[in-house]
Coordinates of C-alpha atoms and ligand atoms in Angstrom, one line a residue:
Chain A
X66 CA 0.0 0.0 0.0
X67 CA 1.3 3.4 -0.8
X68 CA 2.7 5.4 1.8
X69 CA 2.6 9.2 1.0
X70 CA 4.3 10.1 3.9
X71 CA 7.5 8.2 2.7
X72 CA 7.3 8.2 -0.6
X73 CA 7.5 11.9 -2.6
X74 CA 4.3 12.2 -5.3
X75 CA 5.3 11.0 -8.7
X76 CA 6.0 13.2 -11.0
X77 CA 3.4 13.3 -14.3
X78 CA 4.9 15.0 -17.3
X79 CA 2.9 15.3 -20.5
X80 CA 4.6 15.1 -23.3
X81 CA 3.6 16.4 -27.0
X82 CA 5.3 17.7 -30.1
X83 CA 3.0 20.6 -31.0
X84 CA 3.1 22.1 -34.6
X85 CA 2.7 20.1 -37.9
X86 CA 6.3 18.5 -38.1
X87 CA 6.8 14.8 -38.0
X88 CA 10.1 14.0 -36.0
X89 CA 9.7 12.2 -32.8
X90 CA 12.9 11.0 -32.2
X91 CA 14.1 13.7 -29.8
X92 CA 10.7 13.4 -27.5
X93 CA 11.4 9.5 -27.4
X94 CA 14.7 10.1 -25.8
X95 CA 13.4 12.3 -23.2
X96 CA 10.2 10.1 -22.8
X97 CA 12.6 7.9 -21.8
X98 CA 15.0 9.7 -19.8
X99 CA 11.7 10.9 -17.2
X100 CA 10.7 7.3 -17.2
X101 CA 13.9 6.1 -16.2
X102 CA 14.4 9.1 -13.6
X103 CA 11.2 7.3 -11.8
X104 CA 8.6 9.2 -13.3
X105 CA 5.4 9.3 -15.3
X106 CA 4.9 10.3 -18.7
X107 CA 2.0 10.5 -20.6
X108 CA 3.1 10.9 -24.1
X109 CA 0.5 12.4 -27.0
X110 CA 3.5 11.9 -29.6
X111 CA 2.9 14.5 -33.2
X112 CA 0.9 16.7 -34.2
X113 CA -0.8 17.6 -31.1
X114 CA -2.4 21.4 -30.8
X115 CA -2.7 23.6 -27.9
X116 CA -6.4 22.4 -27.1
X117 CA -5.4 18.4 -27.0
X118 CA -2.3 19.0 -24.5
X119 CA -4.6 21.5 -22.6
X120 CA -7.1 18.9 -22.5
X121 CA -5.1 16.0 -21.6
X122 CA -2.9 18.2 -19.2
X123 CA -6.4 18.8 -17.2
X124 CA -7.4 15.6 -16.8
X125 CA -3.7 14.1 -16.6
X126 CA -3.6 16.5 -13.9
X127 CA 0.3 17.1 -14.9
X128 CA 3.0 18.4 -12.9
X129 CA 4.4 19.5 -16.1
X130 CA 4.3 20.1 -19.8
X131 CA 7.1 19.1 -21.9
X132 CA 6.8 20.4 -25.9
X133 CA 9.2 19.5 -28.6
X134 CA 9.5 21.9 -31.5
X135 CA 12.0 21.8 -34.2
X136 CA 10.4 23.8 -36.9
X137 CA 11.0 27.1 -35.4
X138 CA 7.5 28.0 -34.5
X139 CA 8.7 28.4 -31.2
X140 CA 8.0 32.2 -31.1
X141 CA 4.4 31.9 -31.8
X142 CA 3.4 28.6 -30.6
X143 CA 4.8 28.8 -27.1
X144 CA 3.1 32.0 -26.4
X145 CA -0.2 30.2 -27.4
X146 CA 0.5 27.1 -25.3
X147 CA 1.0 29.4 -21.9
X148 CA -2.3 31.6 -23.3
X149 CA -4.4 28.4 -23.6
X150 CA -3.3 27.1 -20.3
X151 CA -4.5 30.2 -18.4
X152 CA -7.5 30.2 -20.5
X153 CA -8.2 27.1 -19.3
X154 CA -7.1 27.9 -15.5
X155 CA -4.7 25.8 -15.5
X156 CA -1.2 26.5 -13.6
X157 CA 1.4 23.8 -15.0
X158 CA 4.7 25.0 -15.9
X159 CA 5.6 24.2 -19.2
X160 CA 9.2 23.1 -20.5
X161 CA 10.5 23.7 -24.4
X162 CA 12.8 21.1 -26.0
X163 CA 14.3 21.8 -29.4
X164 CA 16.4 24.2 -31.6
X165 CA 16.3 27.6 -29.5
X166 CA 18.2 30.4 -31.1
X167 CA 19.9 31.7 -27.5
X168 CA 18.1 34.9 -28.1
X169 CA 15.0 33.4 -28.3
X170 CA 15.4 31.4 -25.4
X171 CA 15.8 34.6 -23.3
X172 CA 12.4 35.9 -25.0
X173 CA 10.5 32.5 -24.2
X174 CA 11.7 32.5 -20.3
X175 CA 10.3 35.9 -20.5
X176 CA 7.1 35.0 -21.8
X177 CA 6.7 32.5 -19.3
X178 CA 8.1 29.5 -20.5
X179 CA 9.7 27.4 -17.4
X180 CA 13.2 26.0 -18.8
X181 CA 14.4 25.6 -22.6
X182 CA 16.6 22.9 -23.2
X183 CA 18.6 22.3 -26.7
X184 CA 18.2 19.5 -29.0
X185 CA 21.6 17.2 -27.8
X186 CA 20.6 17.8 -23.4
X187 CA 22.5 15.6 -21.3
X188 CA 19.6 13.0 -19.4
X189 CA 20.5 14.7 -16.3
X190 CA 20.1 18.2 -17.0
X191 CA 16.8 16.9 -18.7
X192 CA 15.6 15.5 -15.1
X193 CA 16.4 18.5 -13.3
X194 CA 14.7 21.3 -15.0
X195 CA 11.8 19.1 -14.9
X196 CA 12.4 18.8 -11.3
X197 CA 13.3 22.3 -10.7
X198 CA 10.5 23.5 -12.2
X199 CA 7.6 21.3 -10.8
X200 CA 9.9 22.4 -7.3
X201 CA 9.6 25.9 -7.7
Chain B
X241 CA -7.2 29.4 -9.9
X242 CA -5.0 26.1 -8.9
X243 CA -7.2 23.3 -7.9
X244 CA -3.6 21.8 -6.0
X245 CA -4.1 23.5 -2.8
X246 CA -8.2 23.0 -1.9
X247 CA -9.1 20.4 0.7
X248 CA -10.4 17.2 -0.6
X249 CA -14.0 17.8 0.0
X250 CA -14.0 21.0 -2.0
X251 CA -12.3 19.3 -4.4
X252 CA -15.3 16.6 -4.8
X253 CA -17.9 19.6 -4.5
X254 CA -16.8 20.7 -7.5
X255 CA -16.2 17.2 -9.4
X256 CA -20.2 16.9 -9.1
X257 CA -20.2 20.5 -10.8
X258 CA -18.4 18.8 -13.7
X259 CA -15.0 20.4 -13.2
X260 CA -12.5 18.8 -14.8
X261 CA -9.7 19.6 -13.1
X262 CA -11.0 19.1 -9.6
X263 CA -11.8 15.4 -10.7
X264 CA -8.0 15.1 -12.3
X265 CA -6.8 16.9 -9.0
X266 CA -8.8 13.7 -7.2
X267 CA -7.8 11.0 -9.5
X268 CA -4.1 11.8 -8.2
X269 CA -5.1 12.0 -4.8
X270 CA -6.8 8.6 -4.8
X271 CA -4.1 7.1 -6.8
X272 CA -1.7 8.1 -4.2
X273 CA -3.2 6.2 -1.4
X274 CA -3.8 7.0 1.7
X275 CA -6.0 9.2 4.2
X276 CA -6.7 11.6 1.6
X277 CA -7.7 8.8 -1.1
X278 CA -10.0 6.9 1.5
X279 CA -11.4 9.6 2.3
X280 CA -12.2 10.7 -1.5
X281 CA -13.3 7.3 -2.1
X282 CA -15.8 6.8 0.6
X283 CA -17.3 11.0 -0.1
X284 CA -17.6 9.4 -3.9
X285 CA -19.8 6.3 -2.7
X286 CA -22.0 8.2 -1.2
X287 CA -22.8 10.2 -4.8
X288 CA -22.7 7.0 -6.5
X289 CA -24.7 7.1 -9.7
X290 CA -24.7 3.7 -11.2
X291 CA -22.1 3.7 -14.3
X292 CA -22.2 0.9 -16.1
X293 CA -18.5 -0.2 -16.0
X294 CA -16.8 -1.7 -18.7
X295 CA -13.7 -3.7 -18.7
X296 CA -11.5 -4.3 -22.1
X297 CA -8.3 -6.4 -21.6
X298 CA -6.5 -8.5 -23.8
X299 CA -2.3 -8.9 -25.0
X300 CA -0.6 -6.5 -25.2
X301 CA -1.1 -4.5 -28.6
X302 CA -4.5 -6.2 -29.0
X303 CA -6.1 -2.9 -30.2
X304 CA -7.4 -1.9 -26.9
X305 CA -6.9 1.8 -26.8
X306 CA -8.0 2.2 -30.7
X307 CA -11.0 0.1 -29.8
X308 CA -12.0 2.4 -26.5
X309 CA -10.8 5.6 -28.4
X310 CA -13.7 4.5 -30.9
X311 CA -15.9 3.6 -28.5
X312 CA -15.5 7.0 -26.9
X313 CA -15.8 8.9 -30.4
X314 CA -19.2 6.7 -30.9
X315 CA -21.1 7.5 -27.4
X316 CA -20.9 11.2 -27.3
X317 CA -22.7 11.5 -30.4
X318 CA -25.3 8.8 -28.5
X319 CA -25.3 11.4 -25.7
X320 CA -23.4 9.7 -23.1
X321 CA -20.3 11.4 -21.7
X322 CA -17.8 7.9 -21.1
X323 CA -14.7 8.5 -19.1
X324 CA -11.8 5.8 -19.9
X325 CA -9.1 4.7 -17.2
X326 CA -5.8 3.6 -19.4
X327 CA -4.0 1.1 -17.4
X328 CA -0.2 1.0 -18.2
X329 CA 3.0 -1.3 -16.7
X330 CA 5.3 1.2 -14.7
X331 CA 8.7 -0.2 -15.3
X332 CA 10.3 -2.2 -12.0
X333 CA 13.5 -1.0 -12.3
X334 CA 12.6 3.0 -12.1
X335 CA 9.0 3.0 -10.9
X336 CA 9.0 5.4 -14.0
X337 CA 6.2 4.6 -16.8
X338 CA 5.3 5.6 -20.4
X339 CA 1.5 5.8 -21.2
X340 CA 0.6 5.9 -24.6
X341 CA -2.7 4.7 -24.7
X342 CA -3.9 8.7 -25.2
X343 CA -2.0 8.5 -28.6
X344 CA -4.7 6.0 -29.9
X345 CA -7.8 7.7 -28.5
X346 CA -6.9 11.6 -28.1
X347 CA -7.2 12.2 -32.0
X348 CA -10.7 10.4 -32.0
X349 CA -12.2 10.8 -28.7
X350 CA -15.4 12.7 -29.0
X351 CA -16.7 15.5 -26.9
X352 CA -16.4 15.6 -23.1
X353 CA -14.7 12.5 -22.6
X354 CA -12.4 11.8 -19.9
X355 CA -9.0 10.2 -20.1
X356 CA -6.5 9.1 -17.5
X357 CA -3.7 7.2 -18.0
X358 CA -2.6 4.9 -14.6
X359 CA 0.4 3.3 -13.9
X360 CA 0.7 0.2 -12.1
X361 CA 3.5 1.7 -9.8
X362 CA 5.2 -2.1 -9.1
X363 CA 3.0 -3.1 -6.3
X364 CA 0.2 -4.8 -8.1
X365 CA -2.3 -4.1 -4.7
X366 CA -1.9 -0.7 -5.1
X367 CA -3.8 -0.6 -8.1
X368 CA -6.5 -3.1 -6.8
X369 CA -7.0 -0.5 -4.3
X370 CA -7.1 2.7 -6.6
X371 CA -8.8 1.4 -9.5
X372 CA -12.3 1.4 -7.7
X373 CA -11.3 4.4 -6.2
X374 CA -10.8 6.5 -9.5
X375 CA -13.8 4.8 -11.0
X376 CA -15.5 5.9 -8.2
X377 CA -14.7 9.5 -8.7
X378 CA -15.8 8.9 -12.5
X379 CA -19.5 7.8 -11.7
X380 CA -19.7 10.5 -8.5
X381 CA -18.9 13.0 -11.0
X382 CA -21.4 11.6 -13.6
X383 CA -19.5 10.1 -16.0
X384 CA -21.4 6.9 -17.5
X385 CA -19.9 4.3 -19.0
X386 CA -16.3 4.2 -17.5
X387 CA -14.1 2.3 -19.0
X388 CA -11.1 0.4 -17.6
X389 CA -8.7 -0.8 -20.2
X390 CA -5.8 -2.9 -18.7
X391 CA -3.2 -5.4 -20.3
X392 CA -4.4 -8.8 -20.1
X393 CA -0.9 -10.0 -18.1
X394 CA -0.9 -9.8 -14.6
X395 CA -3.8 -11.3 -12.0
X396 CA -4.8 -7.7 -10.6
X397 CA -5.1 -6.6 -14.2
X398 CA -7.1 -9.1 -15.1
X399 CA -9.3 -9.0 -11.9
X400 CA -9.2 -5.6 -12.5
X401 CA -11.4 -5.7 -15.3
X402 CA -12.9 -8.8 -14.4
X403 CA -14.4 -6.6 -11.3
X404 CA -16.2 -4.6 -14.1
X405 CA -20.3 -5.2 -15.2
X406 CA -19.4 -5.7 -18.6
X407 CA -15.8 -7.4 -19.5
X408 CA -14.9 -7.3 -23.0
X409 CA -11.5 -9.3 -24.3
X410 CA -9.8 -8.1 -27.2
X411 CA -7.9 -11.2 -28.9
X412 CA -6.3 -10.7 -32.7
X413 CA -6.5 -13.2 -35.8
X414 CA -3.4 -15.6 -36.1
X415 CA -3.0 -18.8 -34.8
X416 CA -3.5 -19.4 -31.0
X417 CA -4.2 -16.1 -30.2
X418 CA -7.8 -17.2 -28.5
X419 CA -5.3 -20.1 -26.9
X420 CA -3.2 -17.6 -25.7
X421 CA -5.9 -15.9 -24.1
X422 CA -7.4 -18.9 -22.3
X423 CA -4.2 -19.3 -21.0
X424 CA -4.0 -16.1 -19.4
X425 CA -7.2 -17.1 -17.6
X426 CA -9.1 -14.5 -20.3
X427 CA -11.8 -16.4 -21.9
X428 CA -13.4 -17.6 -18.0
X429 CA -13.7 -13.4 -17.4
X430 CA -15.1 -12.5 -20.7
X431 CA -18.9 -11.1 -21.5
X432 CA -17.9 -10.0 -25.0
X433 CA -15.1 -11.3 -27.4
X434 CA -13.6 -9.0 -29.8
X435 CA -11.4 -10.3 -32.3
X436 CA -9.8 -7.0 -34.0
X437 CA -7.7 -6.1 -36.6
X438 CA -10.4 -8.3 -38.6
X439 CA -9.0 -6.5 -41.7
X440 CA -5.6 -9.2 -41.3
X441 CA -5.7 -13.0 -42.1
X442 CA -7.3 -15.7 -39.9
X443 CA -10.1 -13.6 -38.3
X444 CA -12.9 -16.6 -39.0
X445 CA -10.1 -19.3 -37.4
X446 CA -9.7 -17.3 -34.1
X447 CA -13.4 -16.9 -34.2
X448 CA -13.5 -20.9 -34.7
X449 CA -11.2 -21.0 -31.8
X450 CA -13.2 -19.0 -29.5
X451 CA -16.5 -20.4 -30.2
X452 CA -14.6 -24.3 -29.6
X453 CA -13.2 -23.2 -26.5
X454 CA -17.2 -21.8 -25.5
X455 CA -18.3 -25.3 -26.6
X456 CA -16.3 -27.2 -24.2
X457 CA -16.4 -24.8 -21.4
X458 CA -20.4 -25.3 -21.9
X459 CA -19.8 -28.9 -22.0
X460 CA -17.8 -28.7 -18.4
X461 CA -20.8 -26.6 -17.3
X462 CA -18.4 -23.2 -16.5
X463 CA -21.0 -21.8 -18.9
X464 CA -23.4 -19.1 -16.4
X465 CA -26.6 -20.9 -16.0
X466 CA -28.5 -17.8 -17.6
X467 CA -27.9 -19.6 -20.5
X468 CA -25.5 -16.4 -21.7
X469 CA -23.3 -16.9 -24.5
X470 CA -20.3 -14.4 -25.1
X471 CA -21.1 -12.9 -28.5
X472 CA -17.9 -13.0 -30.4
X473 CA -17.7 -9.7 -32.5
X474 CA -15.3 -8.7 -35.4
X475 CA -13.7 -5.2 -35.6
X476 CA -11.0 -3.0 -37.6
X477 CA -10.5 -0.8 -35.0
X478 CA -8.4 1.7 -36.9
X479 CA -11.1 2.4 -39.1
X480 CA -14.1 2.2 -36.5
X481 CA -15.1 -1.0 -38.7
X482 CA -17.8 -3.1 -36.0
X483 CA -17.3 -1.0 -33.3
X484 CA -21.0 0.1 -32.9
X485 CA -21.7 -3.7 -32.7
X486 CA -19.7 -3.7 -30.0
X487 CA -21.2 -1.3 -27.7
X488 CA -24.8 -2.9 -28.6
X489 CA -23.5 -5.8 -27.4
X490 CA -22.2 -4.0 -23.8
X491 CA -26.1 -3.2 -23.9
X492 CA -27.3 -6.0 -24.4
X493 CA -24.9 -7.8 -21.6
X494 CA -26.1 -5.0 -19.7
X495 CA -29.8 -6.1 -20.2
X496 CA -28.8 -9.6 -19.8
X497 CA -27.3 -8.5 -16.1
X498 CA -30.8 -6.5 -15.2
X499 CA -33.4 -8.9 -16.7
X500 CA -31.4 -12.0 -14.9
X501 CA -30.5 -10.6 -11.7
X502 CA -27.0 -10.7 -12.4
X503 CA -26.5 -7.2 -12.1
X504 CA -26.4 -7.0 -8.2
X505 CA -24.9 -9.8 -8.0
X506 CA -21.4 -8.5 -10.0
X507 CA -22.2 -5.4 -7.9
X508 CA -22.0 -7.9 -4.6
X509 CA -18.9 -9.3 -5.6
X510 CA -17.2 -5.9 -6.8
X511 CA -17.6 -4.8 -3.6
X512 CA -16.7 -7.9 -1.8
X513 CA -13.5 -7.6 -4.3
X514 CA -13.1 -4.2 -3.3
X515 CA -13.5 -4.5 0.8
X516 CA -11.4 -7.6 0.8
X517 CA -8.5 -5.7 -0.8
X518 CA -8.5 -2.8 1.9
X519 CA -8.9 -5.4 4.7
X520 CA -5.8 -7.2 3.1
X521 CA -3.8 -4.1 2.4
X522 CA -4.3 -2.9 6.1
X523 CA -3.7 -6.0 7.6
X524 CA -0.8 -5.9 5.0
X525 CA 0.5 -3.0 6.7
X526 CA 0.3 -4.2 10.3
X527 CA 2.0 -7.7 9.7
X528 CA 5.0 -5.7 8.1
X529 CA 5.2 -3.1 11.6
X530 CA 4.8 -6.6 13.7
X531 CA 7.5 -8.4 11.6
X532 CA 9.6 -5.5 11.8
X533 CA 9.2 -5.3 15.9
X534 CA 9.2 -9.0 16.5
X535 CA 12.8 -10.3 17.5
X536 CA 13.2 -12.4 14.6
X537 CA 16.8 -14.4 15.9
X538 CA 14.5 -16.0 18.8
X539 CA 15.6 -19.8 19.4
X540 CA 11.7 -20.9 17.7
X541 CA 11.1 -22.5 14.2
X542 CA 10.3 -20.3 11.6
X543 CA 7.0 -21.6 11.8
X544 CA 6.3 -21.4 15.3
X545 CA 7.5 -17.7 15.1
X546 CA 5.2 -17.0 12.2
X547 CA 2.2 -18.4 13.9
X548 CA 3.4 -16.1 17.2
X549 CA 3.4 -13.3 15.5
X550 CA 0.1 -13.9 14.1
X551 CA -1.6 -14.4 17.1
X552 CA -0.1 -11.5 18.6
X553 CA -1.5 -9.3 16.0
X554 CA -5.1 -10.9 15.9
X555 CA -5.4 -10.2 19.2
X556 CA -4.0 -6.7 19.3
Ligands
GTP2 N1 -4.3 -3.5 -39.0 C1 -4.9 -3.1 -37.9 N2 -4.1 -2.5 -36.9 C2 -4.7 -2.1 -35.8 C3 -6.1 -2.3 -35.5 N3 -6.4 -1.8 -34.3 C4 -5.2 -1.4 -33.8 N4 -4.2 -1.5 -34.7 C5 -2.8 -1.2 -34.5 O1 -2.2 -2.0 -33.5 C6 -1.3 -1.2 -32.7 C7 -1.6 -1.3 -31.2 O2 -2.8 -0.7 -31.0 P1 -3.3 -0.2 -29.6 O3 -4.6 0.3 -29.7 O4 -2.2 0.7 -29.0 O5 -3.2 -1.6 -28.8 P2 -3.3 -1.8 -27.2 O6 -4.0 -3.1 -27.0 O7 -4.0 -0.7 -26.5 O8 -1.8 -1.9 -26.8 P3 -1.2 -1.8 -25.3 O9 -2.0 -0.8 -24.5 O10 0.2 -1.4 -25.6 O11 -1.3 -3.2 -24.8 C8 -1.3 0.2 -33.3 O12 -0.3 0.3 -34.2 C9 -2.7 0.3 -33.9 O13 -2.7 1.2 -35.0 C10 -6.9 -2.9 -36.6 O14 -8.1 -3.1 -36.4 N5 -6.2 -3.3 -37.7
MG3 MG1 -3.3 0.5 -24.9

């Protein structure tokens, strides 16, 4: 039987690749990487849109949102992730994983992004800003 | 504002409201044992509404989630609001999981259905014990049917489902796939076979299979003495090919259960199920704090011990 005064809450991640590109590669590794680090992800895999990860976020009730982009639509899409989560009254930090031009990842953090993290992330900085920012 | 922080019976006031993320907020709460998730549980029984509850299992890659993620494209449009619980393997090593079963329903899933993906966390009694308590937080909050899709490896899986009104087992064409399934003890929990992915080879031998093995299991009288037969259906899930079929046949078990009686007595023996895991997950508990204090290098037998320790906690 579960103890939660021992044991910490898992950790639920969801994890999507928003926009219309068709690599998954990169959101397998890190699928991977959380679920070895002892936690739980809840993968959409491609093609998802802001409405189906706020949906399944909701009822996922995730600690965190993880998003893969690598057709630079970072600049528009990430701004209408965060919009549609507060829309929807939702407060689940959410984590961008792809090819960030440096300035861009300044302008992201800004926005309200949580963490960026490049395309070749070692597993354990992938685990931390997860943890860091379900933390914090 | 953040559903995280509100106590739990706010949180369950506003599940019967219909909000969504008050009933996710629960789900993890109950999932994580507990005070919390006992209490949750118990608040949900008393706003118990009467889903009809619908179990799918089969091997893994069967074609469960496409099958639900029809089925839950199909009832919307009949009115009905179905929430589905996804049962996945956590890994042993990490305690970590990957659910995927939303990447076969999300895309198709029709209006105001709910989807929640559960791990199995290693201890297999853990999710005897939150399975009933999430679908109880599905009916409370009026969702009707629920589905509970598990992998059909594994004895809580299996009973899992088999706890449900209406158990449906998914099994594929091919050779000695329906043998496969009898082995895992399948064919014994089934209401409804499905044999998808009908659009491959072999779909009419499996279906041979399946109706041999409910020959013989009439013949050795395991048949229910209702005189119900398990109606074996076809489906291409990925195209929604049968699938209505299959949820007139959930119907018609479900008629079968209320005209015969039946109903109340699954109901009976879901909660017998259900009581007899707490009592054995509490007692669980205890024996492990009596073990633990018990001086275990005494000069008795390992038997005689045992039965010590047993007596002192019975009569504690
Ligand atoms: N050809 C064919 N493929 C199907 C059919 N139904 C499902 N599949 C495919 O079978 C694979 C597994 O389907 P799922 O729905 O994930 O199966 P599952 O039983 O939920 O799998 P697990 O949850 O992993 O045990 C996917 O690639 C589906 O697209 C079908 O009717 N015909
Ligand atoms: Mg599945």
């Amino acid at each position: 039987m579960p103890d939660p005064s021992t044991s910490s809450p898992k950790i639920r991640v969801v994890l999507a690749k928003l926009g219309l590109d068709g690599h998954d590669r990169g959101i397998k590794v890190v699928a991977r990487i959380l679920r070895d680090a002892g936690m739980e992800v809840i993968y959409l895999g491609l093609r998802q849109t802001t409405a189906s990860i706020v949906a399944a976020a909701e009822q996922e009730d995730a600690d965190a949102i993880g998003l893969s982009m690598h057709n630079a639509g970072h600049l528009t899409l990430a701004p209408a992730m965060l919009a549609a989560l507060d829309e929807a009254e939702l407060d689940i930090p959410v984590i961008i994983g792809g090819i960030v031009p440096d300035d861009d990842v300044e302008v992201l953090l800004v926005t309200g992004v949580a963490a960026v993290l490049g395309p070749g992330a070692p597993a354990a900085d992938v685990v931390a800003a997860v943890r860091d920012v379900v933390v914090s | 504002m953040s559903v995280r922080n509100l106590p739990v019976e706010e949180l369950v006031a506003r599940a019967l409201e219909g909000n969504r993320r008050a009933v996710g907020r629960l789900l993890t709460l109950v999932e994580r044992g507990g005070t919390d998730a006992d209490e949750i549980a118990d608040l949900a029984h008393q706003q118990a509404r009467g889903a009809h509850i619908v179990g799918i299992t089969g091997a893994p890659g069967a074609g469960k989630s496409t099958l639900t993620g029809q089925l839950t494209r199909l009832l919307p449009e009949m009115g009905v609001a179905p929430a589905v619980l996804a049962v996945d393997p956590s890994s042993p090593l990490t305690g970590g999981a990957i659910l995927g079963d939303r990447i076969r329903m999300d895309n198709i899933a029709g209006e105001g259905t709910f989807i929640r993906s559960v791990a199995t966390r290693g201890h297999a009694g853990g999710l005897a014990l939150s399975v009933p308590g999430c679908v109880r937080v599905f009916d409370a909050a009026g969702f009707d049917p629920v589905i509970i899709e598990t992998v059909g490896v594994g004895q809580v899986e299996v009973d899992v489902v088999a706890a449900a009104d209406t158990t449906v087992v998914v099994v594929n064409p091919g050779w000695g796939d329906a043998v496969q399934a009898n082995k895992a003890g399948l064919l014994e929990v089934a209401d409804i076979f499905v044999i998808n992915k009908a659009d491959r080879p072999g779909a009419s031998d499996t279906r041979r299979d399946l109706e041999l093995m409910l020959d013989l299991s009439h013949v050795s009288g395991l048949e229910d003495d209702s005189g119900y037969r398990p109606p074996i259906l076809m489906t291409t899930a990925t195209d929604g090919e049968g699938v209505a079929a299959v949820w007139d046949s959930v119907l018609a078990h479900r008629e079968h259960l209320t005209s015969s009686g039946q109903l109340s007595t699954r109901q009976a023996a879901r909660l017998r199920y259900e009581i007899t895991n707490r009592v054995e997950a509490q007692l669980h508990v205890e024996a492990s704090a009596a073990i633990d204090r018990a001086d275990l290098s005494e000069a008795l037998s390992p038997i005689k011990l045992a039965a010590q320790i047993t007596d002192r906690l019975l009569r504690d």
